[in-house]
Short mmCIF file of C-alpha atoms and ligand atoms in Angstrom, two decimals:
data_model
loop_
_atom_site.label_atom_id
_atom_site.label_comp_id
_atom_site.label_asym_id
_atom_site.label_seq_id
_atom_site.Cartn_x
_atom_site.Cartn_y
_atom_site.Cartn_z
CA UNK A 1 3.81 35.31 -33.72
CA UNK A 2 1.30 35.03 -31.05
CA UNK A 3 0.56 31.32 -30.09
CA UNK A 4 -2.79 29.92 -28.13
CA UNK A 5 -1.85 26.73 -25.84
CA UNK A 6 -4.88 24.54 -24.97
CA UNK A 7 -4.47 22.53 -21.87
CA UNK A 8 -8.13 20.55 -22.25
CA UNK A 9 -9.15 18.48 -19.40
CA UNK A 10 -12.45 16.50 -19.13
CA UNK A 11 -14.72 19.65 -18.07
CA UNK A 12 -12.00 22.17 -17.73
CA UNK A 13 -9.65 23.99 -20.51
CA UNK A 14 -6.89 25.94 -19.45
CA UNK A 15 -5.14 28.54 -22.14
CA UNK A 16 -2.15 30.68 -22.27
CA UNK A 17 -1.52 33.23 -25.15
CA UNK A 18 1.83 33.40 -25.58
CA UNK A 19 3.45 36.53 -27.61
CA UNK A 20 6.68 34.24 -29.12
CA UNK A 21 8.73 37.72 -29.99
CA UNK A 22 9.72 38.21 -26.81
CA UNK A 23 8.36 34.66 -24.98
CA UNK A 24 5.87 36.52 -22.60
CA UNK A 25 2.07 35.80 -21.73
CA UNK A 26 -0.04 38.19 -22.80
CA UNK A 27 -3.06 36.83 -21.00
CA UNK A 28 -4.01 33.46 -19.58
CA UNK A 29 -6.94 31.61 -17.90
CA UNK A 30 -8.66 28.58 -17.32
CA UNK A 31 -12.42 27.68 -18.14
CA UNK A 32 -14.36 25.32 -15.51
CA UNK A 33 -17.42 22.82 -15.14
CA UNK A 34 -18.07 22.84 -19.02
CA UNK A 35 -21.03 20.79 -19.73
CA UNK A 36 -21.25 19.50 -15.79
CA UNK A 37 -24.90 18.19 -14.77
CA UNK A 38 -25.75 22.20 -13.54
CA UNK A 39 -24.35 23.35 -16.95
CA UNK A 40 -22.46 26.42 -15.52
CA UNK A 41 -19.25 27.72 -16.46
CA UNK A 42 -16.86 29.68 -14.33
CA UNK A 43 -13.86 31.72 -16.33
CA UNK A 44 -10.84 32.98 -14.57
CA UNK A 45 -8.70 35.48 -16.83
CA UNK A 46 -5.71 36.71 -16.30
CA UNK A 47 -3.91 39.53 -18.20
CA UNK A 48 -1.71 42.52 -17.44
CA UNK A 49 -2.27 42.90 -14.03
CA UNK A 50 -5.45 42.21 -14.08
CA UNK A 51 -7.56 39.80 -13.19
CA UNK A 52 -11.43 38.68 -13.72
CA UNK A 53 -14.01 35.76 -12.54
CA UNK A 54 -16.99 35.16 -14.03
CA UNK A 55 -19.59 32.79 -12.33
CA UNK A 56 -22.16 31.10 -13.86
CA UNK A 57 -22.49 33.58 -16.46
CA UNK A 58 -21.89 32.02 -20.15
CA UNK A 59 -23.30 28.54 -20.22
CA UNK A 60 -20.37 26.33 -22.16
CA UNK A 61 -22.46 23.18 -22.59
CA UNK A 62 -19.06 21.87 -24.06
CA UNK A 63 -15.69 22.73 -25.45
CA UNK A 64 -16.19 24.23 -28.74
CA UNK A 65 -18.34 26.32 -26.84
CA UNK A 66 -16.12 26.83 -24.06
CA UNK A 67 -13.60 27.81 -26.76
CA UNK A 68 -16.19 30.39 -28.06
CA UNK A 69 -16.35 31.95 -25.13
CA UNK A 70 -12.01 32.45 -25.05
CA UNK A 71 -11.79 33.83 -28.17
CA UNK A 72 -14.54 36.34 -27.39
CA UNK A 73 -12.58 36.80 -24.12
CA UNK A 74 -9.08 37.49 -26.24
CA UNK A 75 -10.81 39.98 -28.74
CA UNK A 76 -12.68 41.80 -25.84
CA UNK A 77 -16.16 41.13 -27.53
CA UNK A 78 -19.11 42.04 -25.65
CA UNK A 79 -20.89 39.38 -24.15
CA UNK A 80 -24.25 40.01 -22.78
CA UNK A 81 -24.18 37.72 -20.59
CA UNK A 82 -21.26 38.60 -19.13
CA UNK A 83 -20.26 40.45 -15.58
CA UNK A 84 -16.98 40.64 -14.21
CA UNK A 85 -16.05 40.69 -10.44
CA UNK A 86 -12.62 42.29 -10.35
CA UNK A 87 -12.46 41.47 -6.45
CA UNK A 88 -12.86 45.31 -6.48
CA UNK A 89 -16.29 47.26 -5.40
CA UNK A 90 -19.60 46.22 -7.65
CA UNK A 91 -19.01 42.89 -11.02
CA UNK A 92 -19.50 45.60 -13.72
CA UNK A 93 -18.35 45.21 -17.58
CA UNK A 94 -14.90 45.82 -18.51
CA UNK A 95 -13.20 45.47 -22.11
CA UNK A 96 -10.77 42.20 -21.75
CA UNK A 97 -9.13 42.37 -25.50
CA UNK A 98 -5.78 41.94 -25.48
CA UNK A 99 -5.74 40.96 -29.59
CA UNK A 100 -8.24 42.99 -32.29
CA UNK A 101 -8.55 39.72 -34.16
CA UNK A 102 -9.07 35.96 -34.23
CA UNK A 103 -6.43 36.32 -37.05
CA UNK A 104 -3.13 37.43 -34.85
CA UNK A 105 -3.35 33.63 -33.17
CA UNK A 106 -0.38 32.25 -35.56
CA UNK A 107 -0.76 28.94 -34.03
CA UNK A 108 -2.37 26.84 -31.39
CA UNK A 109 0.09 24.16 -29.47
CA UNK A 110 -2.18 21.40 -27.76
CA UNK A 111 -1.20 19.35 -24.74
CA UNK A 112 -1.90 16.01 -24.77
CA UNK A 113 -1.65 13.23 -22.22
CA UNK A 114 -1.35 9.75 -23.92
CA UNK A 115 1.04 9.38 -26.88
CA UNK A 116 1.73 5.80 -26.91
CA UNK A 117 4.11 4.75 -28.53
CA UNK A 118 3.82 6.33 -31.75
CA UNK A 119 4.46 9.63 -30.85
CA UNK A 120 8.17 10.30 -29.87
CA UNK A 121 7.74 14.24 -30.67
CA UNK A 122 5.26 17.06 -30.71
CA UNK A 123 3.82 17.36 -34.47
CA UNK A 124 0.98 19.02 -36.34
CA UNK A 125 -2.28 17.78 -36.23
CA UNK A 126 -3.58 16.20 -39.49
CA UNK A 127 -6.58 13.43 -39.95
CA UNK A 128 -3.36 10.59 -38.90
CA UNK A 129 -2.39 12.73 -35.86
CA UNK A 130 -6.00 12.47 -33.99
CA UNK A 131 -6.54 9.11 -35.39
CA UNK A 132 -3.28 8.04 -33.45
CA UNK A 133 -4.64 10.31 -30.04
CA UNK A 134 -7.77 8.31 -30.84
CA UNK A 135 -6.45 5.12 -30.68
CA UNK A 136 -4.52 5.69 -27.68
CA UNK A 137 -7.62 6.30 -25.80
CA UNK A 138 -7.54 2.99 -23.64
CA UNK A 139 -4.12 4.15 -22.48
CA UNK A 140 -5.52 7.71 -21.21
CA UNK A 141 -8.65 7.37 -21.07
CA UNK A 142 -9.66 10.56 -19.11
CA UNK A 143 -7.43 12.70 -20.83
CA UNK A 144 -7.27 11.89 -24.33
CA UNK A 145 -10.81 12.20 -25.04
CA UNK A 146 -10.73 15.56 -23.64
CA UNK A 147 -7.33 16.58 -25.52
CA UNK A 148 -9.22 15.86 -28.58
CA UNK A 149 -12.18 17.89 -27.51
CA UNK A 150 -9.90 20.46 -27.34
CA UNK A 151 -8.52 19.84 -30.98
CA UNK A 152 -12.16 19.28 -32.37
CA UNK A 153 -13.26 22.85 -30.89
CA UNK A 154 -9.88 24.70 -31.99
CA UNK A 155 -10.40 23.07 -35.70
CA UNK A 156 -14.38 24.64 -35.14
CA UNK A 157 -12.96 27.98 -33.85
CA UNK A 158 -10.11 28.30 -35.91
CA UNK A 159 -10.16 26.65 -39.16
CA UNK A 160 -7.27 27.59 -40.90
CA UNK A 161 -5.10 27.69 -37.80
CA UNK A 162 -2.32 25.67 -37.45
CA UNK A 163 -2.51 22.77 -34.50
CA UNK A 164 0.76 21.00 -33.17
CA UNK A 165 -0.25 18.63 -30.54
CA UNK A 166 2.69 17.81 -27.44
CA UNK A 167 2.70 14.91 -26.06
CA UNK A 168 3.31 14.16 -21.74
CA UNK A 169 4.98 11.24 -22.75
CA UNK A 170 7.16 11.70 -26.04
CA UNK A 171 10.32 12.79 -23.77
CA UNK A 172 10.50 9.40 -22.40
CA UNK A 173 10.34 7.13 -25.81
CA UNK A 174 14.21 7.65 -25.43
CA UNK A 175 14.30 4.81 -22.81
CA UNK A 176 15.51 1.58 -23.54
CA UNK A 177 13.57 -2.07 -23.45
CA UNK A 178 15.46 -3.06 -20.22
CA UNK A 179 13.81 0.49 -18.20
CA UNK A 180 10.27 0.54 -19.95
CA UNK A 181 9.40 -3.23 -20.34
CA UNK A 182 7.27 -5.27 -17.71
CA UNK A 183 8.81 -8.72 -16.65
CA UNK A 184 5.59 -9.89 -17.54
CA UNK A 185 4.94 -12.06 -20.58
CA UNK A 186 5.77 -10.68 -23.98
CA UNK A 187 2.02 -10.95 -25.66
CA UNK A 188 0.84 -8.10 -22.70
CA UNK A 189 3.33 -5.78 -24.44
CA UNK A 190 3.27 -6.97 -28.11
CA UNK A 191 -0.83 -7.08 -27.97
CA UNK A 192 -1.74 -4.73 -25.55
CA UNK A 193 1.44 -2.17 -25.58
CA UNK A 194 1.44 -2.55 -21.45
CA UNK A 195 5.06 -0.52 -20.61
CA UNK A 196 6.48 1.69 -18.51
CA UNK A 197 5.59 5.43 -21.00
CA UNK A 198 6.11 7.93 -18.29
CA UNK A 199 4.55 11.70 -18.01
CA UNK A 200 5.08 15.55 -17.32
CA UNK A 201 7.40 14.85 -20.43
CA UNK A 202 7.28 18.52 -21.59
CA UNK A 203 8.66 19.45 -18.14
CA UNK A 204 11.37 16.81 -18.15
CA UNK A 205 12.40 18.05 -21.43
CA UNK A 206 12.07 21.78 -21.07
CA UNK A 207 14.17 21.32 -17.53
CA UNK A 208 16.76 19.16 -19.32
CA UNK A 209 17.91 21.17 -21.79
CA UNK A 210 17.68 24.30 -19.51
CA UNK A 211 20.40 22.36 -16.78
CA UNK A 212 22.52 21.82 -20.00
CA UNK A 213 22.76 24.99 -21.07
CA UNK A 214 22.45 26.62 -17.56
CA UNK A 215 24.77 24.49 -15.55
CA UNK A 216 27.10 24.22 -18.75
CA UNK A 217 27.13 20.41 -18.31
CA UNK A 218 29.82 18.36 -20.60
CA UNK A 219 28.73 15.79 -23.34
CA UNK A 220 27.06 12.63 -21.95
CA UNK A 221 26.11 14.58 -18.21
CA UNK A 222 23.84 12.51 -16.03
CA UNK A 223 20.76 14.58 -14.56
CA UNK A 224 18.48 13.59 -11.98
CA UNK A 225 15.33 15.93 -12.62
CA UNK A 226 13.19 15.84 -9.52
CA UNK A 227 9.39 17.21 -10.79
CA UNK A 228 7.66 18.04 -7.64
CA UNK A 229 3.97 18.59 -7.28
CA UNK A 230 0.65 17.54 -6.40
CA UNK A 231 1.42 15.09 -9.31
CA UNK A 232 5.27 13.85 -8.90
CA UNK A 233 7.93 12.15 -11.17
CA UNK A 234 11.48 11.68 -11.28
CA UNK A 235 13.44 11.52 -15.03
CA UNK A 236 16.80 10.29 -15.38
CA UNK A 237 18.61 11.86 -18.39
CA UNK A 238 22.24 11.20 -20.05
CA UNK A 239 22.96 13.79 -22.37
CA UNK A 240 19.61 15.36 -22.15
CA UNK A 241 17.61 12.29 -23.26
CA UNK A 242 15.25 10.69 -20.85
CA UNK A 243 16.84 6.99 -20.00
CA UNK A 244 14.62 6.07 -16.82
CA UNK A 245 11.58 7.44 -15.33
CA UNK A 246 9.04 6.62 -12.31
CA UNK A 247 5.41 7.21 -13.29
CA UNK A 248 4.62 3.84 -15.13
CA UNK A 249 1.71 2.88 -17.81
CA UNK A 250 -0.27 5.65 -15.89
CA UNK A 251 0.67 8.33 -13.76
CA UNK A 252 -0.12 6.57 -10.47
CA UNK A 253 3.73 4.87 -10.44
CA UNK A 254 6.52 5.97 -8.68
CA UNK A 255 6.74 8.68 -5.82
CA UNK A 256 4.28 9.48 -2.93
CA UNK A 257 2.22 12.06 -4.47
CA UNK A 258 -0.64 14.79 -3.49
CA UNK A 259 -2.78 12.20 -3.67
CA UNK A 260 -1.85 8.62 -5.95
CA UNK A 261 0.62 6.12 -3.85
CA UNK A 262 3.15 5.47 -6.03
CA UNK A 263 4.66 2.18 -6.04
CA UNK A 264 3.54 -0.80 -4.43
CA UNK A 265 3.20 -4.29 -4.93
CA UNK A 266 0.09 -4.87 -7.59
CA UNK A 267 -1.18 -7.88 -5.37
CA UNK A 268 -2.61 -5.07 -3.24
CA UNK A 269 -5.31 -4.36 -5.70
CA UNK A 270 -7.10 -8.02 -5.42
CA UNK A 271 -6.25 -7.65 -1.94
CA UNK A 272 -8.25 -4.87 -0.93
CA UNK A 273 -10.80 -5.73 -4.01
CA UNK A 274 -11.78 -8.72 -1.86
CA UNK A 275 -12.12 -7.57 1.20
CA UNK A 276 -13.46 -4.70 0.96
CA UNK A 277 -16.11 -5.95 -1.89
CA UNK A 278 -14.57 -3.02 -4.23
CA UNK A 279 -14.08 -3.25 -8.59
CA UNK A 280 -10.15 -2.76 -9.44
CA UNK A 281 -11.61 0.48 -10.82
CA UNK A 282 -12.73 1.24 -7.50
CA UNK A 283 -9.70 0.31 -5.59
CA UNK A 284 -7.49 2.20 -8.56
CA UNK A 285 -9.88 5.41 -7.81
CA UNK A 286 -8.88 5.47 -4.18
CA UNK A 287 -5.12 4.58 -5.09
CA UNK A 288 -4.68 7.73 -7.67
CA UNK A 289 -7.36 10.14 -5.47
CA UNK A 290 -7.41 9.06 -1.95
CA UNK A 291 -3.85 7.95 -1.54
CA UNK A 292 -0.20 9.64 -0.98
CA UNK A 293 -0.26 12.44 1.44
CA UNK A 294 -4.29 12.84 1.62
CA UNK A 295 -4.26 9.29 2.25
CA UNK A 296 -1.40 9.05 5.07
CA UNK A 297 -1.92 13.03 6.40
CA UNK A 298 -5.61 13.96 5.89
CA UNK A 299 -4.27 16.87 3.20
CA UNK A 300 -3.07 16.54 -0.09
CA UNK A 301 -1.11 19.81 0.07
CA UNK A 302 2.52 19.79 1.05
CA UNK A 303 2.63 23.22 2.62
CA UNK A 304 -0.75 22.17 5.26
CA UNK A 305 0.90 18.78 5.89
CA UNK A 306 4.13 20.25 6.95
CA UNK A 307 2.63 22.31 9.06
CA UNK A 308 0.62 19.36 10.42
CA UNK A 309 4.19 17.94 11.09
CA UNK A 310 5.43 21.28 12.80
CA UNK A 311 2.05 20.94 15.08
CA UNK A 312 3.39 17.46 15.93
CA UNK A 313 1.11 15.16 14.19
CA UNK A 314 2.53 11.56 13.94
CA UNK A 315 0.29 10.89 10.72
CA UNK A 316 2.53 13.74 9.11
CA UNK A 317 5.56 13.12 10.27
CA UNK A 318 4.93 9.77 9.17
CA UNK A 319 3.77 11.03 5.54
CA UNK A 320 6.67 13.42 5.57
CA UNK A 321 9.08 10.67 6.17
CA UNK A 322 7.74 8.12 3.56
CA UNK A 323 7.32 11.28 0.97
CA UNK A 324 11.07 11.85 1.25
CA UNK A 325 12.00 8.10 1.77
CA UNK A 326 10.94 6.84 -1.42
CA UNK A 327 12.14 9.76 -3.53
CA UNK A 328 15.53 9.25 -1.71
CA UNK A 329 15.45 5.52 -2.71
CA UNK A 330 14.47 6.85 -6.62
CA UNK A 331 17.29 9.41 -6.24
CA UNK A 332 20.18 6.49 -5.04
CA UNK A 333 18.76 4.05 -8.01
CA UNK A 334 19.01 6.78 -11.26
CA UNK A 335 22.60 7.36 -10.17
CA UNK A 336 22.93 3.62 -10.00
CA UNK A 337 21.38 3.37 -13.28
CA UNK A 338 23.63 5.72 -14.76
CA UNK A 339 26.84 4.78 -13.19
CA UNK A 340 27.14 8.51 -11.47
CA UNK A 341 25.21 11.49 -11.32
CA UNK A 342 26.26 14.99 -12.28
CA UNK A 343 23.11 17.08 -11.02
CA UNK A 344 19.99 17.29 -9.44
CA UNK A 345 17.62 19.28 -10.53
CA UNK A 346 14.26 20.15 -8.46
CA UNK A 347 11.59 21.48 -10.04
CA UNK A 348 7.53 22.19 -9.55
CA UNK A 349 5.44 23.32 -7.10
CA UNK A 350 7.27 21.71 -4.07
CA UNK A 351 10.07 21.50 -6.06
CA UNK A 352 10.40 25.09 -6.95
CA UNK A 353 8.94 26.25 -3.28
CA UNK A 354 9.25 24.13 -0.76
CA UNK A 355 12.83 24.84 1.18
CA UNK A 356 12.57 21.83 3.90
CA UNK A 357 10.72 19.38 1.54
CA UNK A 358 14.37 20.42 -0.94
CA UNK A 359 16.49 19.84 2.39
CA UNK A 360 14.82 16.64 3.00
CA UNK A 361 14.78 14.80 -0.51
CA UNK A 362 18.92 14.60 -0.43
CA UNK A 363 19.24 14.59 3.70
CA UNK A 364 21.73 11.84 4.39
CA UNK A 365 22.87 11.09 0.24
CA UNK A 366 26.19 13.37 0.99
CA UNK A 367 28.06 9.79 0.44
CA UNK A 368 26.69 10.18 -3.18
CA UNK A 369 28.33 13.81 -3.00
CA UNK A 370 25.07 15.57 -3.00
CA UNK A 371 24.63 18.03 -0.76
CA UNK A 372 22.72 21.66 -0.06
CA UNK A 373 23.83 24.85 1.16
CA UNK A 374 21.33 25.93 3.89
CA UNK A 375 21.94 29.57 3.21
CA UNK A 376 21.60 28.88 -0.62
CA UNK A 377 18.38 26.84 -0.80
CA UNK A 378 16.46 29.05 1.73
CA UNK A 379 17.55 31.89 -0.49
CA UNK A 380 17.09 30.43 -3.53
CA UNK A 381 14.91 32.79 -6.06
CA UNK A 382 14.06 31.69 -9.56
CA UNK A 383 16.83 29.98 -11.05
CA UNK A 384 19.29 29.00 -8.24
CA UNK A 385 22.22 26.74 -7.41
CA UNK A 386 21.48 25.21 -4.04
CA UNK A 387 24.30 23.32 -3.47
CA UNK A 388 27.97 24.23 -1.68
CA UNK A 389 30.64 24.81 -4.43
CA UNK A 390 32.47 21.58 -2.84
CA UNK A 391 29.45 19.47 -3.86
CA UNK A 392 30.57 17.05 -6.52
CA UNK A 393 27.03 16.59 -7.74
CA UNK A 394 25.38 20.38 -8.50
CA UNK A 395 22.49 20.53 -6.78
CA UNK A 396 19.42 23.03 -8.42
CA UNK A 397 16.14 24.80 -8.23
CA UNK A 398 14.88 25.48 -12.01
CA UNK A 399 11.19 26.19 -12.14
CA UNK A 400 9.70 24.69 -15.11
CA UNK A 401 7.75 26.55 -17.66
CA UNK A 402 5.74 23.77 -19.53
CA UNK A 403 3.55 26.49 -21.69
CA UNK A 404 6.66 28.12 -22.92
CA UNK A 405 7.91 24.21 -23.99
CA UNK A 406 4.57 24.12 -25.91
CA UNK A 407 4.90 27.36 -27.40
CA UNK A 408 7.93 27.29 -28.84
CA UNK A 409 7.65 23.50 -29.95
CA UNK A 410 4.29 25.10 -31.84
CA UNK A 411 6.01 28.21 -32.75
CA UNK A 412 8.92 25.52 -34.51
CA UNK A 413 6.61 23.57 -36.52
CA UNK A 414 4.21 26.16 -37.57
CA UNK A 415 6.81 28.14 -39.20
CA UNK A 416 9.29 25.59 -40.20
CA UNK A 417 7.30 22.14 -39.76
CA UNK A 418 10.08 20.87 -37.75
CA UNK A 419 10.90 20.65 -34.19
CA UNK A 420 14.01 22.20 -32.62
P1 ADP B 1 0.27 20.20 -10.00
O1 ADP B 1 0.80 18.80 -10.11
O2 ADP B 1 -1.18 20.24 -9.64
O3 ADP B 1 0.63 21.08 -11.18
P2 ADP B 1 1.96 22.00 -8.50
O4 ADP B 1 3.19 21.89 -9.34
O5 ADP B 1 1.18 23.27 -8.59
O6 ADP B 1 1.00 20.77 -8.72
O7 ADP B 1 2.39 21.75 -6.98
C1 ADP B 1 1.49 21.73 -5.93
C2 ADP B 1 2.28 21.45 -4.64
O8 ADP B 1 3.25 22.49 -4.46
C3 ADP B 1 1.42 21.42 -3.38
O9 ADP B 1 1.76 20.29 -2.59
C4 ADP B 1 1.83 22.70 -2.65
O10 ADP B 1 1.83 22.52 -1.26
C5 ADP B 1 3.24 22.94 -3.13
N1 ADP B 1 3.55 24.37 -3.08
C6 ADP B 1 3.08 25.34 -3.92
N2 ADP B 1 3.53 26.55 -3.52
C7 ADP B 1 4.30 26.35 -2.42
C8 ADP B 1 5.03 27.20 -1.55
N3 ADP B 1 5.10 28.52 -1.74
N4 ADP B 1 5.71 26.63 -0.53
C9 ADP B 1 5.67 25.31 -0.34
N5 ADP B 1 4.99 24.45 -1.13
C10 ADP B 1 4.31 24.95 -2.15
#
C-alpha cells in the first residue's frame, strides 16, 4: 500500500509518500508561504534522484489548495502554471508522476502536535477524532489549527481515503502523576489540564523500540533517548514506555535548544515583562525564538556555533558549555529516576551528526559507566554503537525516521484498525 504523510504547519505542509511494501519514499516535498500576505507558494519535490523548485508559480491561497497542487504533483498532471528549475540549464516542464492515480494513496497518516490528554495512541480520524484536536487547540495553538487544516484539505482531496492522525505527545501519556504533574494547586490541572505532556513523541517511540530490538535489551531496560535538534528533548523509557520527559506543557521546557531556553525559573517572565514593558506573549516569543543558542551565540545552528567556538568566541564557548551542561544534568537525573540506566541513545540532527556535540553530552559521566569510543563515534555511520565494549551503559547513534513511525502506524490501522 502506498501511504501519504501530511506534516501541516501554519503556512507550510510537508509530505512524504511512502511505498509500505518495501518501507521506501517514493517522493517527498514540502509546500511553503500558503496563503501568506504576497499569496505565493514555493514547492520543493523530491523523488528518485531528482529534484524540483517551483517559485511563485501556483498560488495556494490555503491548504486544500496547497493539497491540490501535491496531488497534481504525485500524478504528474500538467499544470500551466507551472515551471520547474532543476538547478540545471533553463526552468522548463518536466513530467513529476510517480503514481497514475489519486486512487493508489491507500491511506494518509497525519501528524499532529497537541493530543492532550485524550489521545494516548495514533487513531483514525472520525467527526470525535477532530473534535478532540479541536478542543485541544488552547494547548497548541499554532499547530493544531494547522494539523486540522491539513485533515480538512485531505478529507476535500481525498474523500474516501482513510486518515489516522499521530499524535507528538501520545508516547509520553505512559508517565506517571509524580513526573507529569505541576506542584501547583490541583484546580490548574483538574480545570485547565496544565501538566507536563511532552513532544517529538513519534521519535521517542520509533527510537525506543528500535534500541530494544537493536541493542537486544532484557525485559524492564532503562533507555535514555537523547533527541537532538534545532528543537531538543530527552525521554526516559523502562521497558520501552516513556516514564519521564523534558519538554513540559509546550515545547519550550527542558534542554538549551536552536532557539527556546529550556528551563528556567517562571518568575523570569514577570521579570523581564516589567522591565522591559513586554506582554508574557511577548516575553514567551523571545524565550521559544530568540533564546538557546541564537540567544547566547548569535546562531541557532549547532554546526556555525561550533565553529564560532573553534574561532575562539567566548559567547560560544559559553553556549557550548551550557548546551552540554544542562543535558548532562537531564542525563544524571533519568538514571536517577530510574534507579540505573542501560543505554543512551542519541538521535536527530545533532544527535545523529554532530561527533563533538556526542563527545560532549556524556564528557565526565564515566562514574555513571557511560562512556564513548573516540574511534567509534567519529566513525559512526547510520546505525552505530559508540561506546567501548567495557562500557556498562551502551552508548548509541540511531537516526530517527519519524515518517516511517507515521506510516506504518497508518499502514496498521488502515488495514487492521489497530495499532501495532
Ligand atoms: P529540527 O528540530 O528542525 O527537525 P534537525 O533534527 O534537523 O532539527 O537538527 C538541526 C540541527 O542539527 C542543527 O543545529 C544543525 O547544526 C545540526 N546538524 C545537522 N546536520 C549536521 C551535521 N552534518 N553535522 C553537525 N550538525 C548537524
Amino acid at each position: 500500500m502506498k501511504i501519504l504523510i501530511i506534516n501541516a504547519g501554519s503556512s507550510s505542509l510537508k509530505y512524504q509518500l511512502i511505498d509500505m511494501d518495501n518501507e521506501s519514499v517514493i517522493a517527498k516535498g514540502l509546500v511553503e508561504r500558503i496563503g501568506t500576505v504576497d499569496p505565493t507558494t514555493d514547492l520543493t519535490y523530491t523523488w528518485g534522484d531528482k529534484k524540483i523548485k517551483e517559485k511563485h508559480l501556483k498560488k495556494a491561497k490555503n491548504h486544500a489548495e496547497a493539497m491540490s497542487v501535491v496531488l497534481d504533483v504525485l500524478v504528474g498532471k500538467d499544470r500551466q502554471d507551472a515551471e520547474y528549475d532543476l538547478n540545471e540549464g533553463e526552468p522548463h516542464l518536466v513530467n513529476t508522476g510517480v503514481i497514475s492515480d489519486l486512487s493508489e494513496i491507500g491511506a494518509v497518516g497525519h501528524r499532529v502536535l497537541h493530543g492532550g490528554e485524550k489521545f494516548t495512541a495514533s487513531c483514525l480520524i472520525d467527526d470525535t477524532v477532530i473534535a478532540a484536536i479541536e478542543e485541544n487547540i488552547p494547548l497548541g495553538p499554532l499547530h493544531n489549527p494547522a494539523n486540522l487544516m491539513g485533515i480538512r484539505a485531505c478529507q476535500e482531496v481525498l474523500p474516501n481515503v482513510p486518515q489516522v492522525a499521530v499524535f507528538d505527545t501520545a508516547f509520553h501519556q505512559t508517565m506517571p502523576p509524580k513526573a507529569f504533574r505541576y506542584a501547583i494547586p490541583n484546580e490548574y490541572y483538574t480545570d485547565l489540564h496544565i501538566r507536563k505532556y511532552g513532544f517529538h513523541g513519534t521519535s521517542h517511540r520509533y527510537i525506543s523500540a528500535r534500541a530494544i530490538e537493536l541493542l537486544k535489551l532484557p525485559a524492564n531496560s532503562r533507555v535514555i533517548i537523547c533527541h537532538l535538534g534545532n528543537g531538543s528533548s530527552l525521554s526516559a523509557c523502562v521497558d520501552g514506555k516513556c516514564v519521564d520527559t523534558s519538554m513540559g506543557i509546550t515545547p519550550l521546557d527542558g534542554l538549551v535548544m536552536g532557539t527556546r531556553c529550556g528551563t528556567l525559573d517562571p518568575a523570569v517572565v514577570e521579570f523581564i515583562a516589567n522591565r522591559k514593558n513586554m506582554t508574557p506573549t511577548e516575553v514567551l516569543t523571545m524565550m521559544n525564538k530568540k533564546s538557546g543558542l541564537l540567544g547566547l551565540a548569535g546562531d541557532s545552528d549547532m554546526r556555525n556555533v561550533t565553529a564560532r567556538y573553534d574561532a575562539g568566541e567566548p559567547e560560544a564557548k559559553l553556549a557550548i558549555e551550557m548546551w552540554a551542561y544542562v543535558l548532562k544534568k537531564y542525563i544524571g537525573s533519568y538514571a536517577a529516576a530510574m534507579g540505573g540506566v542501560d543505554a543512551v541513545i542519541f538521535t536527530a540532527g545533532i544527535g545523529e551528526n554532530h561527533v563533538r556535540a556526542r563527545e560532549w553530552a556524556v564528557e565526565g559521566l564515566e562514574f555513571m559507566g557511560i562512556k564513548v569510543d573516540h574511534e567509534r563515534n567519529v566513525n559512526a555511520r547510520g546505525e552505530a554503537k559508540i561506546s567501548p565494549d567495557d562500557s556498562k551503559v551502551q552508548v548509541w547513534v540511531i537516526p530517527t525516521n519519524e515518517e516511517l513511525a507515521i506510516a506504518r502506524d497508518t499502514l496498521d490501522l488502515a488495514t487492521t484498525g489497530k495499532v501495532r
